[in-house]
């Protein structure tokens, strides 16, 4: 979707946008440092996939700037918006360096990641208002689930009552036929 952007100025982290985010999409910030991503990592030399979240459709979450991921990710994810997909090429010094990450990533490997930024979130407990807002949101979701369950239960009960009433009518008709009209003025 365009040329690769050199995010570090030394060719260490290159980003090429595969799919742009909406213009109003949020981006990681000091207030929203937790990010959720889908990704697939390949070795630049061979194209071999060494890690992916796509196989089991998982989300990988981390905090930007905390040192929990390779430097290239900290650099690149700061430039992305939710919904964006980018191909990120990471030179060894911004990835796993001369040590690599055996057995999957050899020493001095250049890595290519296709990364989708799925969400940005505040740190847990970062402020009392965000915690109370999250609790209120979860309580509201719980109420909605309970109401939906109650409606389903009521509908199930009505269906069972209708089945029982239909079965009773059928049984009454069968009983009437079996009786052959006894007691309707026939004499022996």
PDB file of C-alpha atoms in Angstrom:
ATOM      1  CA  UNK A   1       0.000   0.000   0.000  1.00  0.00           C
ATOM      2  CA  UNK A   2       3.042   2.182  -0.203  1.00  0.00           C
ATOM      3  CA  UNK A   3       6.735   2.284   0.356  1.00  0.00           C
ATOM      4  CA  UNK A   4       8.308   1.083   3.561  1.00  0.00           C
ATOM      5  CA  UNK A   5       8.894   3.775   6.176  1.00  0.00           C
ATOM      6  CA  UNK A   6      12.213   3.718   8.045  1.00  0.00           C
ATOM      7  CA  UNK A   7      11.032   4.175  11.626  1.00  0.00           C
ATOM      8  CA  UNK A   8      14.485   4.256  13.223  1.00  0.00           C
ATOM      9  CA  UNK A   9      16.441   6.207  10.614  1.00  0.00           C
ATOM     10  CA  UNK A  10      19.048   3.457  10.318  1.00  0.00           C
ATOM     11  CA  UNK A  11      17.001   0.849   8.435  1.00  0.00           C
ATOM     12  CA  UNK A  12      16.618  -1.175  11.626  1.00  0.00           C
ATOM     13  CA  UNK A  13      12.809  -1.126  11.653  1.00  0.00           C
ATOM     14  CA  UNK A  14      10.911  -0.740   8.402  1.00  0.00           C
ATOM     15  CA  UNK A  15       7.119  -0.496   8.277  1.00  0.00           C
ATOM     16  CA  UNK A  16       4.922  -0.993   5.240  1.00  0.00           C
ATOM     17  CA  UNK A  17       1.184  -0.463   5.696  1.00  0.00           C
ATOM     18  CA  UNK A  18      -0.877  -3.388   4.397  1.00  0.00           C
ATOM     19  CA  UNK A  19      -4.276  -2.034   5.525  1.00  0.00           C
ATOM     20  CA  UNK A  20      -4.877   1.470   6.810  1.00  0.00           C
ATOM     21  CA  UNK A  21      -6.915   2.124   9.933  1.00  0.00           C
ATOM     22  CA  UNK A  22      -9.919   4.441   9.906  1.00  0.00           C
ATOM     23  CA  UNK A  23      -8.874   8.071  10.304  1.00  0.00           C
ATOM     24  CA  UNK A  24     -10.608   8.314  13.694  1.00  0.00           C
ATOM     25  CA  UNK A  25      -9.045   5.099  15.099  1.00  0.00           C
ATOM     26  CA  UNK A  26      -7.194   5.318  18.412  1.00  0.00           C
ATOM     27  CA  UNK A  27      -3.493   4.739  18.765  1.00  0.00           C
ATOM     28  CA  UNK A  28      -1.281   3.663  21.653  1.00  0.00           C
ATOM     29  CA  UNK A  29      -0.430   6.478  24.078  1.00  0.00           C
ATOM     30  CA  UNK A  30       0.615   7.037  27.680  1.00  0.00           C
ATOM     31  CA  UNK A  31      -3.076   6.666  28.606  1.00  0.00           C
ATOM     32  CA  UNK A  32      -3.538   3.583  26.392  1.00  0.00           C
ATOM     33  CA  UNK A  33      -0.249   1.664  26.630  1.00  0.00           C
ATOM     34  CA  UNK A  34      -1.664  -1.876  26.586  1.00  0.00           C
ATOM     35  CA  UNK A  35      -2.039  -3.239  23.072  1.00  0.00           C
ATOM     36  CA  UNK A  36      -3.655  -6.371  21.660  1.00  0.00           C
ATOM     37  CA  UNK A  37      -2.288  -7.703  18.388  1.00  0.00           C
ATOM     38  CA  UNK A  38      -2.622 -10.520  15.880  1.00  0.00           C
ATOM     39  CA  UNK A  39       0.621 -11.334  14.113  1.00  0.00           C
ATOM     40  CA  UNK A  40       2.635 -13.727  12.018  1.00  0.00           C
ATOM     41  CA  UNK A  41       6.426 -13.747  12.221  1.00  0.00           C
ATOM     42  CA  UNK A  42       8.646 -15.095   9.445  1.00  0.00           C
ATOM     43  CA  UNK A  43      12.373 -15.345   8.885  1.00  0.00           C
ATOM     44  CA  UNK A  44      13.357 -12.845   6.167  1.00  0.00           C
ATOM     45  CA  UNK A  45      15.913 -15.244   4.647  1.00  0.00           C
ATOM     46  CA  UNK A  46      13.615 -18.257   4.216  1.00  0.00           C
ATOM     47  CA  UNK A  47      10.062 -16.979   4.646  1.00  0.00           C
ATOM     48  CA  UNK A  48       9.565 -19.704   7.258  1.00  0.00           C
ATOM     49  CA  UNK A  49       6.855 -18.905   9.820  1.00  0.00           C
ATOM     50  CA  UNK A  50       8.280 -19.144  13.333  1.00  0.00           C
ATOM     51  CA  UNK A  51       5.314 -17.787  15.297  1.00  0.00           C
ATOM     52  CA  UNK A  52       1.703 -16.820  14.649  1.00  0.00           C
ATOM     53  CA  UNK A  53      -1.520 -16.022  16.471  1.00  0.00           C
ATOM     54  CA  UNK A  54      -3.586 -16.903  13.407  1.00  0.00           C
ATOM     55  CA  UNK A  55      -3.523 -20.699  13.892  1.00  0.00           C
ATOM     56  CA  UNK A  56      -5.447 -20.597  17.158  1.00  0.00           C
ATOM     57  CA  UNK A  57      -6.881 -17.095  16.667  1.00  0.00           C
ATOM     58  CA  UNK A  58      -5.333 -15.828  19.883  1.00  0.00           C
ATOM     59  CA  UNK A  59      -4.540 -12.258  20.812  1.00  0.00           C
ATOM     60  CA  UNK A  60      -1.095 -11.276  22.059  1.00  0.00           C
ATOM     61  CA  UNK A  61      -1.157  -8.443  24.609  1.00  0.00           C
ATOM     62  CA  UNK A  62       1.700  -6.368  25.948  1.00  0.00           C
ATOM     63  CA  UNK A  63       2.511  -2.936  27.309  1.00  0.00           C
ATOM     64  CA  UNK A  64       4.399  -0.630  24.965  1.00  0.00           C
ATOM     65  CA  UNK A  65       7.697   0.582  26.393  1.00  0.00           C
ATOM     66  CA  UNK A  66       7.861  -1.996  29.189  1.00  0.00           C
ATOM     67  CA  UNK A  67      10.632  -4.020  27.556  1.00  0.00           C
ATOM     68  CA  UNK A  68       8.470  -7.143  27.331  1.00  0.00           C
ATOM     69  CA  UNK A  69       8.844  -7.424  23.541  1.00  0.00           C
ATOM     70  CA  UNK A  70      11.604  -6.877  20.999  1.00  0.00           C
ATOM     71  CA  UNK A  71      12.602  -3.241  20.422  1.00  0.00           C
ATOM     72  CA  UNK A  72      11.190  -3.260  16.889  1.00  0.00           C
ATOM     73  CA  UNK A  73       7.689  -3.889  18.231  1.00  0.00           C
ATOM     74  CA  UNK A  74       7.936  -1.045  20.752  1.00  0.00           C
ATOM     75  CA  UNK A  75       9.044   1.257  17.930  1.00  0.00           C
ATOM     76  CA  UNK A  76       6.530   0.110  15.299  1.00  0.00           C
ATOM     77  CA  UNK A  77       3.373  -0.272  17.416  1.00  0.00           C
ATOM     78  CA  UNK A  78       3.684   3.334  18.623  1.00  0.00           C
ATOM     79  CA  UNK A  79       3.107   4.392  14.993  1.00  0.00           C
ATOM     80  CA  UNK A  80       0.019   2.249  14.389  1.00  0.00           C
ATOM     81  CA  UNK A  81      -3.717   2.792  14.890  1.00  0.00           C
ATOM     82  CA  UNK A  82      -6.365   0.231  15.835  1.00  0.00           C
ATOM     83  CA  UNK A  83      -7.418  -1.671  12.722  1.00  0.00           C
ATOM     84  CA  UNK A  84      -4.145  -1.084  10.908  1.00  0.00           C
ATOM     85  CA  UNK A  85      -2.195  -4.012   9.485  1.00  0.00           C
ATOM     86  CA  UNK A  86       1.500  -3.461   8.782  1.00  0.00           C
ATOM     87  CA  UNK A  87       4.453  -5.503   7.617  1.00  0.00           C
ATOM     88  CA  UNK A  88       7.376  -4.781   9.933  1.00  0.00           C
ATOM     89  CA  UNK A  89      10.904  -5.757   8.972  1.00  0.00           C
ATOM     90  CA  UNK A  90      13.254  -5.948  11.948  1.00  0.00           C
ATOM     91  CA  UNK A  91      17.035  -6.048  11.665  1.00  0.00           C
ATOM     92  CA  UNK A  92      18.731  -8.305  14.263  1.00  0.00           C
ATOM     93  CA  UNK A  93      19.755  -5.409  16.529  1.00  0.00           C
ATOM     94  CA  UNK A  94      16.043  -4.522  16.932  1.00  0.00           C
ATOM     95  CA  UNK A  95      14.986  -8.168  17.305  1.00  0.00           C
ATOM     96  CA  UNK A  96      16.960 -11.002  18.942  1.00  0.00           C
ATOM     97  CA  UNK A  97      20.473  -9.931  17.890  1.00  0.00           C
ATOM     98  CA  UNK A  98      23.450 -12.256  17.833  1.00  0.00           C
ATOM     99  CA  UNK A  99      21.850 -14.581  20.408  1.00  0.00           C
ATOM    100  CA  UNK A 100      18.769 -15.328  18.313  1.00  0.00           C
ATOM    101  CA  UNK A 101      15.955 -17.205  20.020  1.00  0.00           C
ATOM    102  CA  UNK A 102      16.706 -20.899  19.550  1.00  0.00           C
ATOM    103  CA  UNK A 103      15.444 -23.168  18.193  1.00  0.00           C
ATOM    104  CA  UNK A 104      13.168 -21.112  15.923  1.00  0.00           C
ATOM    105  CA  UNK A 105      15.137 -17.902  15.360  1.00  0.00           C
ATOM    106  CA  UNK A 106      18.810 -18.186  14.410  1.00  0.00           C
ATOM    107  CA  UNK A 107      21.499 -15.699  15.444  1.00  0.00           C
ATOM    108  CA  UNK A 108      21.573 -12.397  13.531  1.00  0.00           C
ATOM    109  CA  UNK A 109      18.211 -13.065  11.873  1.00  0.00           C
ATOM    110  CA  UNK A 110      16.195 -10.353  10.174  1.00  0.00           C
ATOM    111  CA  UNK A 111      12.530 -10.905  10.988  1.00  0.00           C
ATOM    112  CA  UNK A 112       9.362  -9.897   9.176  1.00  0.00           C
ATOM    113  CA  UNK A 113       6.104  -9.558  11.102  1.00  0.00           C
ATOM    114  CA  UNK A 114       2.670  -8.881   9.710  1.00  0.00           C
ATOM    115  CA  UNK A 115       0.955  -7.219  12.663  1.00  0.00           C
ATOM    116  CA  UNK A 116      -2.640  -6.106  13.148  1.00  0.00           C
ATOM    117  CA  UNK A 117      -3.304  -3.701  16.008  1.00  0.00           C
ATOM    118  CA  UNK A 118      -6.594  -4.975  17.424  1.00  0.00           C
ATOM    119  CA  UNK A 119      -7.016  -2.732  20.489  1.00  0.00           C
ATOM    120  CA  UNK A 120      -5.389  -0.207  22.838  1.00  0.00           C
ATOM    121  CA  UNK A 121      -6.319  -0.169  26.501  1.00  0.00           C
ATOM    122  CA  UNK A 122      -5.398   1.667  29.703  1.00  0.00           C
ATOM    123  CA  UNK A 123      -3.256  -0.046  32.329  1.00  0.00           C
ATOM    124  CA  UNK A 124      -5.333  -1.995  34.834  1.00  0.00           C
ATOM    125  CA  UNK A 125      -6.080   0.256  37.788  1.00  0.00           C
ATOM    126  CA  UNK A 126      -4.456   3.218  36.069  1.00  0.00           C
ATOM    127  CA  UNK A 127      -7.163   5.448  37.433  1.00  0.00           C
ATOM    128  CA  UNK A 128     -10.125   4.895  39.680  1.00  0.00           C
ATOM    129  CA  UNK A 129     -12.488   6.257  37.058  1.00  0.00           C
ATOM    130  CA  UNK A 130     -11.307   3.793  34.413  1.00  0.00           C
ATOM    131  CA  UNK A 131     -11.641   0.925  36.885  1.00  0.00           C
ATOM    132  CA  UNK A 132     -15.159   1.968  37.895  1.00  0.00           C
ATOM    133  CA  UNK A 133     -16.107   2.493  34.234  1.00  0.00           C
ATOM    134  CA  UNK A 134     -14.846  -1.004  33.381  1.00  0.00           C
ATOM    135  CA  UNK A 135     -16.720  -2.493  36.343  1.00  0.00           C
ATOM    136  CA  UNK A 136     -19.903  -0.673  35.267  1.00  0.00           C
ATOM    137  CA  UNK A 137     -19.438  -1.935  31.700  1.00  0.00           C
ATOM    138  CA  UNK A 138     -18.981  -5.518  32.933  1.00  0.00           C
ATOM    139  CA  UNK A 139     -22.007  -5.208  35.244  1.00  0.00           C
ATOM    140  CA  UNK A 140     -24.098  -3.941  32.322  1.00  0.00           C
ATOM    141  CA  UNK A 141     -22.951  -6.857  30.147  1.00  0.00           C
ATOM    142  CA  UNK A 142     -23.822  -9.265  32.968  1.00  0.00           C
ATOM    143  CA  UNK A 143     -27.317  -7.720  33.279  1.00  0.00           C
ATOM    144  CA  UNK A 144     -27.827  -8.005  29.516  1.00  0.00           C
ATOM    145  CA  UNK A 145     -26.769 -11.677  29.570  1.00  0.00           C
ATOM    146  CA  UNK A 146     -29.084 -12.382  32.536  1.00  0.00           C
ATOM    147  CA  UNK A 147     -32.015 -10.653  30.796  1.00  0.00           C
ATOM    148  CA  UNK A 148     -31.365 -12.600  27.594  1.00  0.00           C
ATOM    149  CA  UNK A 149     -31.195 -15.847  29.588  1.00  0.00           C
ATOM    150  CA  UNK A 150     -34.490 -15.007  31.358  1.00  0.00           C
ATOM    151  CA  UNK A 151     -36.197 -14.278  28.015  1.00  0.00           C
ATOM    152  CA  UNK A 152     -34.911 -17.572  26.592  1.00  0.00           C
ATOM    153  CA  UNK A 153     -36.100 -19.439  29.685  1.00  0.00           C
ATOM    154  CA  UNK A 154     -39.567 -17.829  29.414  1.00  0.00           C
ATOM    155  CA  UNK A 155     -39.773 -18.723  25.707  1.00  0.00           C
ATOM    156  CA  UNK A 156     -38.732 -22.307  26.493  1.00  0.00           C
ATOM    157  CA  UNK A 157     -41.403 -22.523  29.216  1.00  0.00           C
ATOM    158  CA  UNK A 158     -44.089 -21.233  26.796  1.00  0.00           C
ATOM    159  CA  UNK A 159     -43.011 -23.773  24.149  1.00  0.00           C
ATOM    160  CA  UNK A 160     -43.199 -26.590  26.711  1.00  0.00           C
ATOM    161  CA  UNK A 161     -46.655 -25.455  27.883  1.00  0.00           C
ATOM    162  CA  UNK A 162     -47.871 -25.274  24.272  1.00  0.00           C
ATOM    163  CA  UNK A 163     -46.523 -28.783  23.596  1.00  0.00           C
ATOM    164  CA  UNK A 164     -48.194 -30.113  26.738  1.00  0.00           C
ATOM    165  CA  UNK A 165     -51.523 -28.486  25.797  1.00  0.00           C
ATOM    166  CA  UNK A 166     -51.308 -29.891  22.247  1.00  0.00           C
ATOM    167  CA  UNK A 167     -50.460 -33.343  23.620  1.00  0.00           C
ATOM    168  CA  UNK A 168     -53.431 -33.144  26.014  1.00  0.00           C
ATOM    169  CA  UNK A 169     -55.811 -32.213  23.143  1.00  0.00           C
ATOM    170  CA  UNK A 170     -54.542 -35.092  21.026  1.00  0.00           C
ATOM    171  CA  UNK A 171     -54.849 -37.487  23.947  1.00  0.00           C
ATOM    172  CA  UNK A 172     -58.420 -36.283  24.621  1.00  0.00           C
ATOM    173  CA  UNK A 173     -59.347 -36.937  20.966  1.00  0.00           C
ATOM    174  CA  UNK A 174     -57.755 -40.391  21.098  1.00  0.00           C
ATOM    175  CA  UNK A 175     -59.607 -41.183  24.346  1.00  0.00           C
ATOM    176  CA  UNK A 176     -62.888 -40.022  22.801  1.00  0.00           C
ATOM    177  CA  UNK A 177     -62.370 -42.312  19.762  1.00  0.00           C
ATOM    178  CA  UNK A 178     -61.383 -45.235  21.992  1.00  0.00           C
ATOM    179  CA  UNK A 179     -64.518 -44.824  24.066  1.00  0.00           C
ATOM    180  CA  UNK A 180     -66.579 -45.212  20.871  1.00  0.00           C
ATOM    181  CA  UNK A 181     -69.183 -42.829  22.146  1.00  0.00           C
ATOM    182  CA  UNK A 182     -70.118 -44.843  25.278  1.00  0.00           C
ATOM    183  CA  UNK A 183     -72.842 -43.343  27.306  1.00  0.00           C
ATOM    184  CA  UNK A 184     -74.516 -41.556  24.415  1.00  0.00           C
ATOM    185  CA  UNK A 185     -77.817 -43.284  24.532  1.00  0.00           C
ATOM    186  CA  UNK A 186     -76.773 -46.756  23.390  1.00  0.00           C
ATOM    187  CA  UNK A 187     -78.463 -49.602  25.155  1.00  0.00           C
ATOM    188  CA  UNK A 188     -77.784 -53.287  25.335  1.00  0.00           C
TER     189      UNK A 188
END
